[in-house]
JSON list of C-alpha atoms in Angstrom, two decimals:
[
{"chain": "A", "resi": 1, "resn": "UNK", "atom": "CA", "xyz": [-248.07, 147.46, -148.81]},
{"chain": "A", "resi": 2, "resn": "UNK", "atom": "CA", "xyz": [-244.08, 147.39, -149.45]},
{"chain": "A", "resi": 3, "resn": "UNK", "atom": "CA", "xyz": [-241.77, 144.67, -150.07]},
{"chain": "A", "resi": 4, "resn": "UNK", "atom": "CA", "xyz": [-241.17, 143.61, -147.00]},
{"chain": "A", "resi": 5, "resn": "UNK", "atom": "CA", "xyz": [-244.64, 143.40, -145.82]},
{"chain": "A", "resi": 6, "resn": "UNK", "atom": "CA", "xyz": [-245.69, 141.19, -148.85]},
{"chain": "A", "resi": 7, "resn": "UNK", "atom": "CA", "xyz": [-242.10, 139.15, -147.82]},
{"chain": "A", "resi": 8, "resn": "UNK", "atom": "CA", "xyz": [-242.91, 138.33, -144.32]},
{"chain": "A", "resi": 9, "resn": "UNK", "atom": "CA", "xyz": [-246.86, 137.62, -145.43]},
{"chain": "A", "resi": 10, "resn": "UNK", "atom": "CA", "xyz": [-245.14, 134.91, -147.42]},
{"chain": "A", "resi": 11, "resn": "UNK", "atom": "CA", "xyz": [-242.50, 133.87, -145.46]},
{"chain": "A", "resi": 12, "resn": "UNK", "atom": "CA", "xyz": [-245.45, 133.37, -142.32]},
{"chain": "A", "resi": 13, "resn": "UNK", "atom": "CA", "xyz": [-248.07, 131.49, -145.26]},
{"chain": "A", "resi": 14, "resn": "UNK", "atom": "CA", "xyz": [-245.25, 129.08, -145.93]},
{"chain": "A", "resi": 15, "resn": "UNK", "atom": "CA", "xyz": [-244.29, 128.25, -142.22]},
{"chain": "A", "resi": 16, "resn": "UNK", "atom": "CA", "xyz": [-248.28, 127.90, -141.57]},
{"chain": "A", "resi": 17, "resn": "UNK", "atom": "CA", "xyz": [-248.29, 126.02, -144.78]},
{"chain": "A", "resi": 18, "resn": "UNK", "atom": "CA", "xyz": [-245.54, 123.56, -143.72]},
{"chain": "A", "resi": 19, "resn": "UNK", "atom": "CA", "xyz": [-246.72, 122.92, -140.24]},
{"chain": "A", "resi": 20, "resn": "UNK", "atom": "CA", "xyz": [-250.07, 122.20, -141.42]},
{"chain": "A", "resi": 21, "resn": "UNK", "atom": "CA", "xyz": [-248.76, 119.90, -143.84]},
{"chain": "A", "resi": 22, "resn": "UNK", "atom": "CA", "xyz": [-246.37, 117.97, -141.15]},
{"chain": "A", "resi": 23, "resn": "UNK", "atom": "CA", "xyz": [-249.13, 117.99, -139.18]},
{"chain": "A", "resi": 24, "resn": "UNK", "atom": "CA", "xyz": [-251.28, 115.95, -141.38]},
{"chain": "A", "resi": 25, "resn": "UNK", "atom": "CA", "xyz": [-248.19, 113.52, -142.44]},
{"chain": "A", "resi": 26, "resn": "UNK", "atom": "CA", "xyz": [-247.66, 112.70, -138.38]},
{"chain": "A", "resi": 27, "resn": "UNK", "atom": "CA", "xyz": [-251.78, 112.53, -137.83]},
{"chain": "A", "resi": 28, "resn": "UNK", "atom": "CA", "xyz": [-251.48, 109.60, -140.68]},
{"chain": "A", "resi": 29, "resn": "UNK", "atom": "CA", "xyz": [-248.22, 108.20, -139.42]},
{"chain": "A", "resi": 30, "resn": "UNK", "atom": "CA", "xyz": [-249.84, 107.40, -136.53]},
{"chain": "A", "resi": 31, "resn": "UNK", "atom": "CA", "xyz": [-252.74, 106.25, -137.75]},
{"chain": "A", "resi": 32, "resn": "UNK", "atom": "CA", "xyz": [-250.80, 103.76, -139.93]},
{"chain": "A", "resi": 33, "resn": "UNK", "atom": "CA", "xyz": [-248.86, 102.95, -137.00]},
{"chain": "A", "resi": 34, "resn": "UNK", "atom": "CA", "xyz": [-252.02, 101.86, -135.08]},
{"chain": "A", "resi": 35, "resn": "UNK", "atom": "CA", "xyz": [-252.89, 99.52, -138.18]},
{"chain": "A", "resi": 36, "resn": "UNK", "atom": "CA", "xyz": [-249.70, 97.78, -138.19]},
{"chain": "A", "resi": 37, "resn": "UNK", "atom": "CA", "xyz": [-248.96, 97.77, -135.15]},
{"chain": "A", "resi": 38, "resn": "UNK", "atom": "CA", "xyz": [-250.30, 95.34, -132.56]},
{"chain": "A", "resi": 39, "resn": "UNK", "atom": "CA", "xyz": [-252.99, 96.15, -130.19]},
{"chain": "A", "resi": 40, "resn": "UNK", "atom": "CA", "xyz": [-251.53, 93.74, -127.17]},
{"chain": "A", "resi": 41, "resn": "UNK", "atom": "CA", "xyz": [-255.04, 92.14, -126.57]},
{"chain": "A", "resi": 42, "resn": "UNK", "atom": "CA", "xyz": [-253.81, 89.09, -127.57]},
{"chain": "A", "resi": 43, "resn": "UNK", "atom": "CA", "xyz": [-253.47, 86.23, -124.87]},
{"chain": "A", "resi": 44, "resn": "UNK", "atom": "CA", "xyz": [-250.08, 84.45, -125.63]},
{"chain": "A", "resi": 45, "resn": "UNK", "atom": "CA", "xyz": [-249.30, 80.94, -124.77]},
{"chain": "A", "resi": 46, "resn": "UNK", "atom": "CA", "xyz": [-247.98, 80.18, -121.06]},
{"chain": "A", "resi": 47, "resn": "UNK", "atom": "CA", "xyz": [-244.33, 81.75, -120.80]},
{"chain": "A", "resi": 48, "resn": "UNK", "atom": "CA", "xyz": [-244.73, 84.34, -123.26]},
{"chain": "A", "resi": 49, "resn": "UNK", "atom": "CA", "xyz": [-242.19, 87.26, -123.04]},
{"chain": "A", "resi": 50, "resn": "UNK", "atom": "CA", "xyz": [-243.57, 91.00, -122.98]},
{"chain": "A", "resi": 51, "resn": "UNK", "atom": "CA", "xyz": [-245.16, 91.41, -126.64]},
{"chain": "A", "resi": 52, "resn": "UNK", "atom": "CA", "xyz": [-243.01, 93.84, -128.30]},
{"chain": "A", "resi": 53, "resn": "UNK", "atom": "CA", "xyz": [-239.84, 91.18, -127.57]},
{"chain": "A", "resi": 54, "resn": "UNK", "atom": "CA", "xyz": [-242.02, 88.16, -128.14]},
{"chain": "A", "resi": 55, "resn": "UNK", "atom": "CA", "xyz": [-242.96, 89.65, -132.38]},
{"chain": "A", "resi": 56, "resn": "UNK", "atom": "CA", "xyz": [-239.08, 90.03, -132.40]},
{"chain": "A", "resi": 57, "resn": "UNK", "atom": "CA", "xyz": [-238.58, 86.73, -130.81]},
{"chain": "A", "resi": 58, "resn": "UNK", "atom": "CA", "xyz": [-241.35, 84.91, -132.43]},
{"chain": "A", "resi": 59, "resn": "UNK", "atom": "CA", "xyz": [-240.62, 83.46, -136.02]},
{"chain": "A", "resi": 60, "resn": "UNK", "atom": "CA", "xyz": [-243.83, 81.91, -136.81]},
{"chain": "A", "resi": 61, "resn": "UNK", "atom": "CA", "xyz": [-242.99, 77.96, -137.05]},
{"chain": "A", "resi": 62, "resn": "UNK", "atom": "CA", "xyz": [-246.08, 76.75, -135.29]},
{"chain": "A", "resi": 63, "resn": "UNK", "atom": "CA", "xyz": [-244.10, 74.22, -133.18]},
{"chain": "A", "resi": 64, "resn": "UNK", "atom": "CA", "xyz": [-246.47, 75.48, -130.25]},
{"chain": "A", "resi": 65, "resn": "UNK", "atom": "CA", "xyz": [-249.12, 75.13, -131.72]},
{"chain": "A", "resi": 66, "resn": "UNK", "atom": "CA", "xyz": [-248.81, 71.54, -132.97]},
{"chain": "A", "resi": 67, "resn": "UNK", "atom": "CA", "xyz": [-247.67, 70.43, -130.03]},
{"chain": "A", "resi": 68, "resn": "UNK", "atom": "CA", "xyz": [-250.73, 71.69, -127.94]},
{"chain": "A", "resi": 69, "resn": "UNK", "atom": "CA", "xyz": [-252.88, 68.57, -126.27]},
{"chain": "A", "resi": 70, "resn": "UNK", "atom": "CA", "xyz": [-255.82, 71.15, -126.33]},
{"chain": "A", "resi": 71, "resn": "UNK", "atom": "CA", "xyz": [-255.42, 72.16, -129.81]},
{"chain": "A", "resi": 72, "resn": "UNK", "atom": "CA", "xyz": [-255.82, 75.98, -127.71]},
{"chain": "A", "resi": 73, "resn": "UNK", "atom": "CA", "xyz": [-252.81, 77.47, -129.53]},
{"chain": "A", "resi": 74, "resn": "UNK", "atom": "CA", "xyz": [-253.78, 79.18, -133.23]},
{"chain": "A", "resi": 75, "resn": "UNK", "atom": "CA", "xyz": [-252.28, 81.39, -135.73]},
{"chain": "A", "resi": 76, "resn": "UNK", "atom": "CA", "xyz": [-253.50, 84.59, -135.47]},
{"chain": "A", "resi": 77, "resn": "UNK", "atom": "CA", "xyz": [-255.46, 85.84, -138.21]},
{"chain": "A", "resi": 78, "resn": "UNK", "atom": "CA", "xyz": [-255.54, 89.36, -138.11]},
{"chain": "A", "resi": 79, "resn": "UNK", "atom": "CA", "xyz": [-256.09, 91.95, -140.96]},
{"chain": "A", "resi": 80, "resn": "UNK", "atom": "CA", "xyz": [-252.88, 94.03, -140.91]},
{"chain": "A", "resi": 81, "resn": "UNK", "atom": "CA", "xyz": [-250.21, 94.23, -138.08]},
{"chain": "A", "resi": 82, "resn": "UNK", "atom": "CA", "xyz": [-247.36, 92.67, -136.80]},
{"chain": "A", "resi": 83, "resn": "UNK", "atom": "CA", "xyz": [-249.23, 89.78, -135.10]},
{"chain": "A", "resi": 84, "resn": "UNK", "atom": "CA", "xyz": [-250.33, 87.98, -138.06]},
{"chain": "A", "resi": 85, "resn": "UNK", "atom": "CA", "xyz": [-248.98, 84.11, -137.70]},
{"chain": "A", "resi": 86, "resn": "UNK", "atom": "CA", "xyz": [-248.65, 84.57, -134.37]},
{"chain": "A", "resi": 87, "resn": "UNK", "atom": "CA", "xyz": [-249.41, 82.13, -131.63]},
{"chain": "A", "resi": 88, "resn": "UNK", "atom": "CA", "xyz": [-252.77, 82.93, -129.39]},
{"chain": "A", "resi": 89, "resn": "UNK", "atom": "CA", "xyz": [-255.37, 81.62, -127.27]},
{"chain": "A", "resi": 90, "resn": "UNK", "atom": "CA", "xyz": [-259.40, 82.23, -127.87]},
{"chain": "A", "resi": 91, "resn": "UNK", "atom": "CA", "xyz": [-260.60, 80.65, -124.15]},
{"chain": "A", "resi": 92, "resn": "UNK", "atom": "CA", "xyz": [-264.10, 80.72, -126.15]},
{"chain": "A", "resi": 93, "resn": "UNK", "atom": "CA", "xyz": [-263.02, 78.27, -128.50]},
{"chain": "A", "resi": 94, "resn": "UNK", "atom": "CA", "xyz": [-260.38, 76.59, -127.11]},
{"chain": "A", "resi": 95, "resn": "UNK", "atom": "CA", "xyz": [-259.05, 77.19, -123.13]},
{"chain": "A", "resi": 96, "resn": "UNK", "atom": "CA", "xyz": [-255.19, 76.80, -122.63]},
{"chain": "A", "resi": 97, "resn": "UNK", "atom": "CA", "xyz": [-255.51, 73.10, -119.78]},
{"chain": "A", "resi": 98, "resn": "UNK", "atom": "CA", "xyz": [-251.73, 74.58, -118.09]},
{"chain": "A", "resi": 99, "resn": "UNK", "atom": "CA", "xyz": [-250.75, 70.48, -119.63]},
{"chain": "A", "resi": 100, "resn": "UNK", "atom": "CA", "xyz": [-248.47, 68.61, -117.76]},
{"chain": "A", "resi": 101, "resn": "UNK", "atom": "CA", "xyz": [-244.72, 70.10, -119.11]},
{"chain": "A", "resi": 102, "resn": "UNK", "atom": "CA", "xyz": [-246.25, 73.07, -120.21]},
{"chain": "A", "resi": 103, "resn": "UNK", "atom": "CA", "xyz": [-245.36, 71.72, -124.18]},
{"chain": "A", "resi": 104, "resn": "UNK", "atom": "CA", "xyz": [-245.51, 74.65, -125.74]},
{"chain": "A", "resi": 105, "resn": "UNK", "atom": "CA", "xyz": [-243.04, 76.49, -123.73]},
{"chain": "A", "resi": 106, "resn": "UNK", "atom": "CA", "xyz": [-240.43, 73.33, -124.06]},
{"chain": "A", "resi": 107, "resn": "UNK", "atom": "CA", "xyz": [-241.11, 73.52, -128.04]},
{"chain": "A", "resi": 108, "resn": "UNK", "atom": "CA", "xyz": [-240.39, 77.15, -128.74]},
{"chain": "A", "resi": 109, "resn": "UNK", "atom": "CA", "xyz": [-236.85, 77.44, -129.31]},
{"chain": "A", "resi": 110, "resn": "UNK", "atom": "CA", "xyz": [-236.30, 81.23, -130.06]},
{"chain": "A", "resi": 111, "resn": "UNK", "atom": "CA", "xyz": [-237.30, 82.31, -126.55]},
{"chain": "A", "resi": 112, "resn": "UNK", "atom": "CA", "xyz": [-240.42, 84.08, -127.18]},
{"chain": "A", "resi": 113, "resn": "UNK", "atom": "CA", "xyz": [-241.99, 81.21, -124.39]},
{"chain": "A", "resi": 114, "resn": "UNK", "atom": "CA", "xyz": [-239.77, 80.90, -121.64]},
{"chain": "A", "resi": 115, "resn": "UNK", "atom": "CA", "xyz": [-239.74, 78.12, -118.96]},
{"chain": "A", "resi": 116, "resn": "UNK", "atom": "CA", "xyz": [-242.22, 78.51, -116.43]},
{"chain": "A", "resi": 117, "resn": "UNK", "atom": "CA", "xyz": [-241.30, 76.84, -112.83]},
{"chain": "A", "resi": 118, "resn": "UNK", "atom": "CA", "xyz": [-245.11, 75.88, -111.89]},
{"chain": "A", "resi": 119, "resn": "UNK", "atom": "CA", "xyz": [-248.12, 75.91, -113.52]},
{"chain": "A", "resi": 120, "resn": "UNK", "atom": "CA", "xyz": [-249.57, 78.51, -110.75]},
{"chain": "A", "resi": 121, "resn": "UNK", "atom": "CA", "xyz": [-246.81, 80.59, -111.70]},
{"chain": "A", "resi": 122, "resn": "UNK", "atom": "CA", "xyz": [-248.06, 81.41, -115.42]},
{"chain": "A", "resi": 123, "resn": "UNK", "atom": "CA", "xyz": [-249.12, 84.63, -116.30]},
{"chain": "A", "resi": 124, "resn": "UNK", "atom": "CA", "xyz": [-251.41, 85.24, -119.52]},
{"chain": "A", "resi": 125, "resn": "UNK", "atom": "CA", "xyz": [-253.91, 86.91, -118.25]},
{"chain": "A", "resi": 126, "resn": "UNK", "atom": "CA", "xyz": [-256.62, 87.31, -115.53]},
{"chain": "A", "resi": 127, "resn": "UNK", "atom": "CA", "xyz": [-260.29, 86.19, -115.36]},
{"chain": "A", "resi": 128, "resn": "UNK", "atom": "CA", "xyz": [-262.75, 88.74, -114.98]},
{"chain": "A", "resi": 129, "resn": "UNK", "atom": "CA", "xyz": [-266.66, 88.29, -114.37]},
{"chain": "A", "resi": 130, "resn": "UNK", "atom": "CA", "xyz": [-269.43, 90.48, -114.71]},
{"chain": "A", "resi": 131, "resn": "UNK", "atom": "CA", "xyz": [-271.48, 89.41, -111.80]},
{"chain": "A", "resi": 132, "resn": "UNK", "atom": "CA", "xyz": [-275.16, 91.03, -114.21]},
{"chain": "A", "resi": 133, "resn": "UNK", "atom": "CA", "xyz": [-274.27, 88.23, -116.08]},
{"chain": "A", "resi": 134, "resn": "UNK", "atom": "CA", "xyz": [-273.27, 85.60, -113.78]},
{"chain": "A", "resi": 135, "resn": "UNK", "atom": "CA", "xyz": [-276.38, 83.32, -113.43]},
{"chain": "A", "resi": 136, "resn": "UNK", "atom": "CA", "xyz": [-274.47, 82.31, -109.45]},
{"chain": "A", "resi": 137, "resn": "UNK", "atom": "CA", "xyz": [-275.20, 86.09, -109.12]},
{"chain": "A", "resi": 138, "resn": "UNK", "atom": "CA", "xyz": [-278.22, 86.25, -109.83]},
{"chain": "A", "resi": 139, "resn": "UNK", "atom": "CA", "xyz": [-279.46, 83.36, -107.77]},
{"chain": "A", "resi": 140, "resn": "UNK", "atom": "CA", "xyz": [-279.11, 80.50, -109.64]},
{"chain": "A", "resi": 141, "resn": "UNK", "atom": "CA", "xyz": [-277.16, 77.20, -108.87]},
{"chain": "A", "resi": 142, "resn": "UNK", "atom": "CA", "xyz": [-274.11, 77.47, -111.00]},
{"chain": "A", "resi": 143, "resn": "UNK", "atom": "CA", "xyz": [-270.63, 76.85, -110.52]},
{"chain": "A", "resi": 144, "resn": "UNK", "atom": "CA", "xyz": [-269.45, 75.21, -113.19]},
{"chain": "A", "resi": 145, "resn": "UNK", "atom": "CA", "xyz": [-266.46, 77.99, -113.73]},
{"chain": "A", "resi": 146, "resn": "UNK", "atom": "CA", "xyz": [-265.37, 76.81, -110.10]},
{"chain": "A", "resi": 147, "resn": "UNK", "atom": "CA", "xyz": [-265.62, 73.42, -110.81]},
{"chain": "A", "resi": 148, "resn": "UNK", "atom": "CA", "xyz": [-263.61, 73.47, -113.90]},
{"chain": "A", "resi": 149, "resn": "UNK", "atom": "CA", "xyz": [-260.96, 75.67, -112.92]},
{"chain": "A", "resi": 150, "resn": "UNK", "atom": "CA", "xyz": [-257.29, 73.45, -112.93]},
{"chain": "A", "resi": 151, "resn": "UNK", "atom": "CA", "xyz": [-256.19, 76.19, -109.70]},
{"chain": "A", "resi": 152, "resn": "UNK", "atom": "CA", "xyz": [-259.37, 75.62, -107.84]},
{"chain": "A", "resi": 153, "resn": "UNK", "atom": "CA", "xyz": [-259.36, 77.03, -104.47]},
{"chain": "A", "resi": 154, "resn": "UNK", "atom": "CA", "xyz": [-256.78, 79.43, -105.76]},
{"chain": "A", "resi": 155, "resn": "UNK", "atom": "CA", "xyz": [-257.50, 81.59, -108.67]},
{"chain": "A", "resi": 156, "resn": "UNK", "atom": "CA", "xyz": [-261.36, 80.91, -108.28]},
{"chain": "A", "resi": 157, "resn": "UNK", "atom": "CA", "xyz": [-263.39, 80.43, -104.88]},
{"chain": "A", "resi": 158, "resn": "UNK", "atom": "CA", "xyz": [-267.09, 80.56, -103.96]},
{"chain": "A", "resi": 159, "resn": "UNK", "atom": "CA", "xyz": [-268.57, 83.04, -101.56]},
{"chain": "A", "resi": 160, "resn": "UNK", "atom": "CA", "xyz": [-272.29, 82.22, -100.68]},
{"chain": "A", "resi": 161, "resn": "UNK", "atom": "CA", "xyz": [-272.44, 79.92, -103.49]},
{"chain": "A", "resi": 162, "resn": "UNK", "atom": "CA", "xyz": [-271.07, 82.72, -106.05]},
{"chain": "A", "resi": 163, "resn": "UNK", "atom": "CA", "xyz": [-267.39, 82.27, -107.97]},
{"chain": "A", "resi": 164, "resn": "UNK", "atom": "CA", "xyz": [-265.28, 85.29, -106.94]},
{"chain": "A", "resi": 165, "resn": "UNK", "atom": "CA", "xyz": [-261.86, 85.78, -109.28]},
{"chain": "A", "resi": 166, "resn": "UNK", "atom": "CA", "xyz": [-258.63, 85.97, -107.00]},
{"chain": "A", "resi": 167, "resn": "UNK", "atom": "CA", "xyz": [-256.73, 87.90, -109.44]},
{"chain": "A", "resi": 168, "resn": "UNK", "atom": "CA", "xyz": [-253.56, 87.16, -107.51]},
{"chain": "A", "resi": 169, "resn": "UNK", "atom": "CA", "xyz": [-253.94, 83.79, -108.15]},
{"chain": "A", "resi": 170, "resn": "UNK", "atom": "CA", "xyz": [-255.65, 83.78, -111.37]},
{"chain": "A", "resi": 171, "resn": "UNK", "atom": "CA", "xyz": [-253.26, 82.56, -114.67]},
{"chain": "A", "resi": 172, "resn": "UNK", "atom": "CA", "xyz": [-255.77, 83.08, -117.06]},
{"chain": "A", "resi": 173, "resn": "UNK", "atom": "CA", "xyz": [-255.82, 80.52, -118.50]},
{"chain": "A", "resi": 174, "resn": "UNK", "atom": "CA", "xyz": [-259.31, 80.81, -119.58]},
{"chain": "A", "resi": 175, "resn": "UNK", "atom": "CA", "xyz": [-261.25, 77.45, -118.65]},
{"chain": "A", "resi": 176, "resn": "UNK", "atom": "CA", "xyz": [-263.30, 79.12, -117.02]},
{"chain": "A", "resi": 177, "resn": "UNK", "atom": "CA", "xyz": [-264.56, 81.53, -119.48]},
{"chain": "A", "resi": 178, "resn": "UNK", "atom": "CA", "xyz": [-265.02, 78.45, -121.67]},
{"chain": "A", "resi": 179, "resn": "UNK", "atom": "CA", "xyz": [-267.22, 76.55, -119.70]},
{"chain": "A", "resi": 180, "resn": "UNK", "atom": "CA", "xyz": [-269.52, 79.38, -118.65]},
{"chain": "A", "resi": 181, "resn": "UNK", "atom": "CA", "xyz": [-270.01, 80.02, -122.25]},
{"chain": "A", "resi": 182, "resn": "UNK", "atom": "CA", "xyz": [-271.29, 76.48, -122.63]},
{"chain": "A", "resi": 183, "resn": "UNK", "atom": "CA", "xyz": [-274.44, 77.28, -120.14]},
{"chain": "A", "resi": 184, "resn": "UNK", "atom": "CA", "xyz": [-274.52, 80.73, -120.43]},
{"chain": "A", "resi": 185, "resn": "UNK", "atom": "CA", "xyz": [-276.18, 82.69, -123.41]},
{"chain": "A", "resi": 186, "resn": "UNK", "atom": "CA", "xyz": [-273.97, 86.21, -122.00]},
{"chain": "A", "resi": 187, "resn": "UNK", "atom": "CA", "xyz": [-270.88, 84.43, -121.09]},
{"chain": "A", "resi": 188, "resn": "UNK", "atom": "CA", "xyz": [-270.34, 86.02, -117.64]},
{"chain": "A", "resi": 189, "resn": "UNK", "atom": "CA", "xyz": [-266.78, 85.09, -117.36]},
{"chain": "A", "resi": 190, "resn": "UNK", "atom": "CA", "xyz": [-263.90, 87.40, -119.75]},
{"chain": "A", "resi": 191, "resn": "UNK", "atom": "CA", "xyz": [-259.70, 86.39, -119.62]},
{"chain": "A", "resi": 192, "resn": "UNK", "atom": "CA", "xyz": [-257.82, 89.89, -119.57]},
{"chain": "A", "resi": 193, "resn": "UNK", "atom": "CA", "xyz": [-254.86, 90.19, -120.97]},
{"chain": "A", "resi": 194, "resn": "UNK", "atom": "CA", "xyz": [-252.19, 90.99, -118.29]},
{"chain": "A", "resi": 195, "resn": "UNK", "atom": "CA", "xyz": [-249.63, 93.08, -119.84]}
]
């Protein structure tokens, strides 16, 4: 083999060698990336802008969730992204009520909640239900999701007895995920976040 051979053989290692590398550096980039950066399976307080404005908007100060009549609002406690100290809602623990003034909205001050006009208007997220878990579904008297729900008639309805989700309607709000969890080992009832 001449010089030139042995110069291009090197010349071709190097570019396979530096591909491969950058390669590897963007596969962990974006891996790191994934860490840090939020999911968006969080369900924000009513009024809350689309996520990536509402972590630049956001600054943390917890005025939304101290003034919360539920006590529904809490920090997010996440292990590493940008959501940590954020405001969310866990239905299962604590349901958002939609409260008279929407508070929470009037107490954020950086914009990250905006004004909502009416209560039906919200949009956190929708109500989902897995009718193998639903004991209405599978022929038992329950309708304590429909009972409970503060858009009755609206965002929830019964069919034969059974709850059906109007997603149209539906603010997410997640009451009613919260009380079928009360009677129901499976909870039956899941809030989507509507992105």
């Amino acid at each position: 083999m001449d010089d030139t051979g042995k110069i291009l053989d090197r010349r071709q290692l190097f570019k396979d060698l530096f591909v491969f590398v950058g390669d590897k550096v963007a596969d962990y980039a974006s891996k790191r990336i994934d860490r840090v950066m939020p999911k968006g399976d969080y369900l924000r307080p009513p009024g809350a802008v689309e996520e990536t404005e509402f972590l630049s908007l956001c600054t943390r100060c917890d005025e939304c969730i101290k003034v919360c009549p539920a006590k529904a609002i809490k920090r997010y406690h996440g292990l590493m992204d940008m959501a940590i100290g954020t405001p969310v809602i866990v239905p299962k623990e604590n349901p958002c009520v939609l409260c008279n003034g929407l508070l929470c909205v009037t107490a954020c001050k950086e914009g990250a909640l905006k004004p909502v006009d009416q209560v039906d208007k919200v949009k956190m997220g929708i109500a989902r239900i897995n009718e193998s878990r639903c004991l209405a579904w599978g022929g038992q008297d329950c309708q304590l999701c429909y009972i409970k729900c503060p858009l009755q008639e609206d965002a929830i309805f019964l069919e034969d007895g059974k709850p059906v989700i109007n997603e149209d309607k539906c603010v997410g709000c997640g009451v009613c995920e919260y009380a079928c969890q009360t009677i129901n080992n499976t909870c039956a009832i899941k809030v989507a976040v509507k992105r």
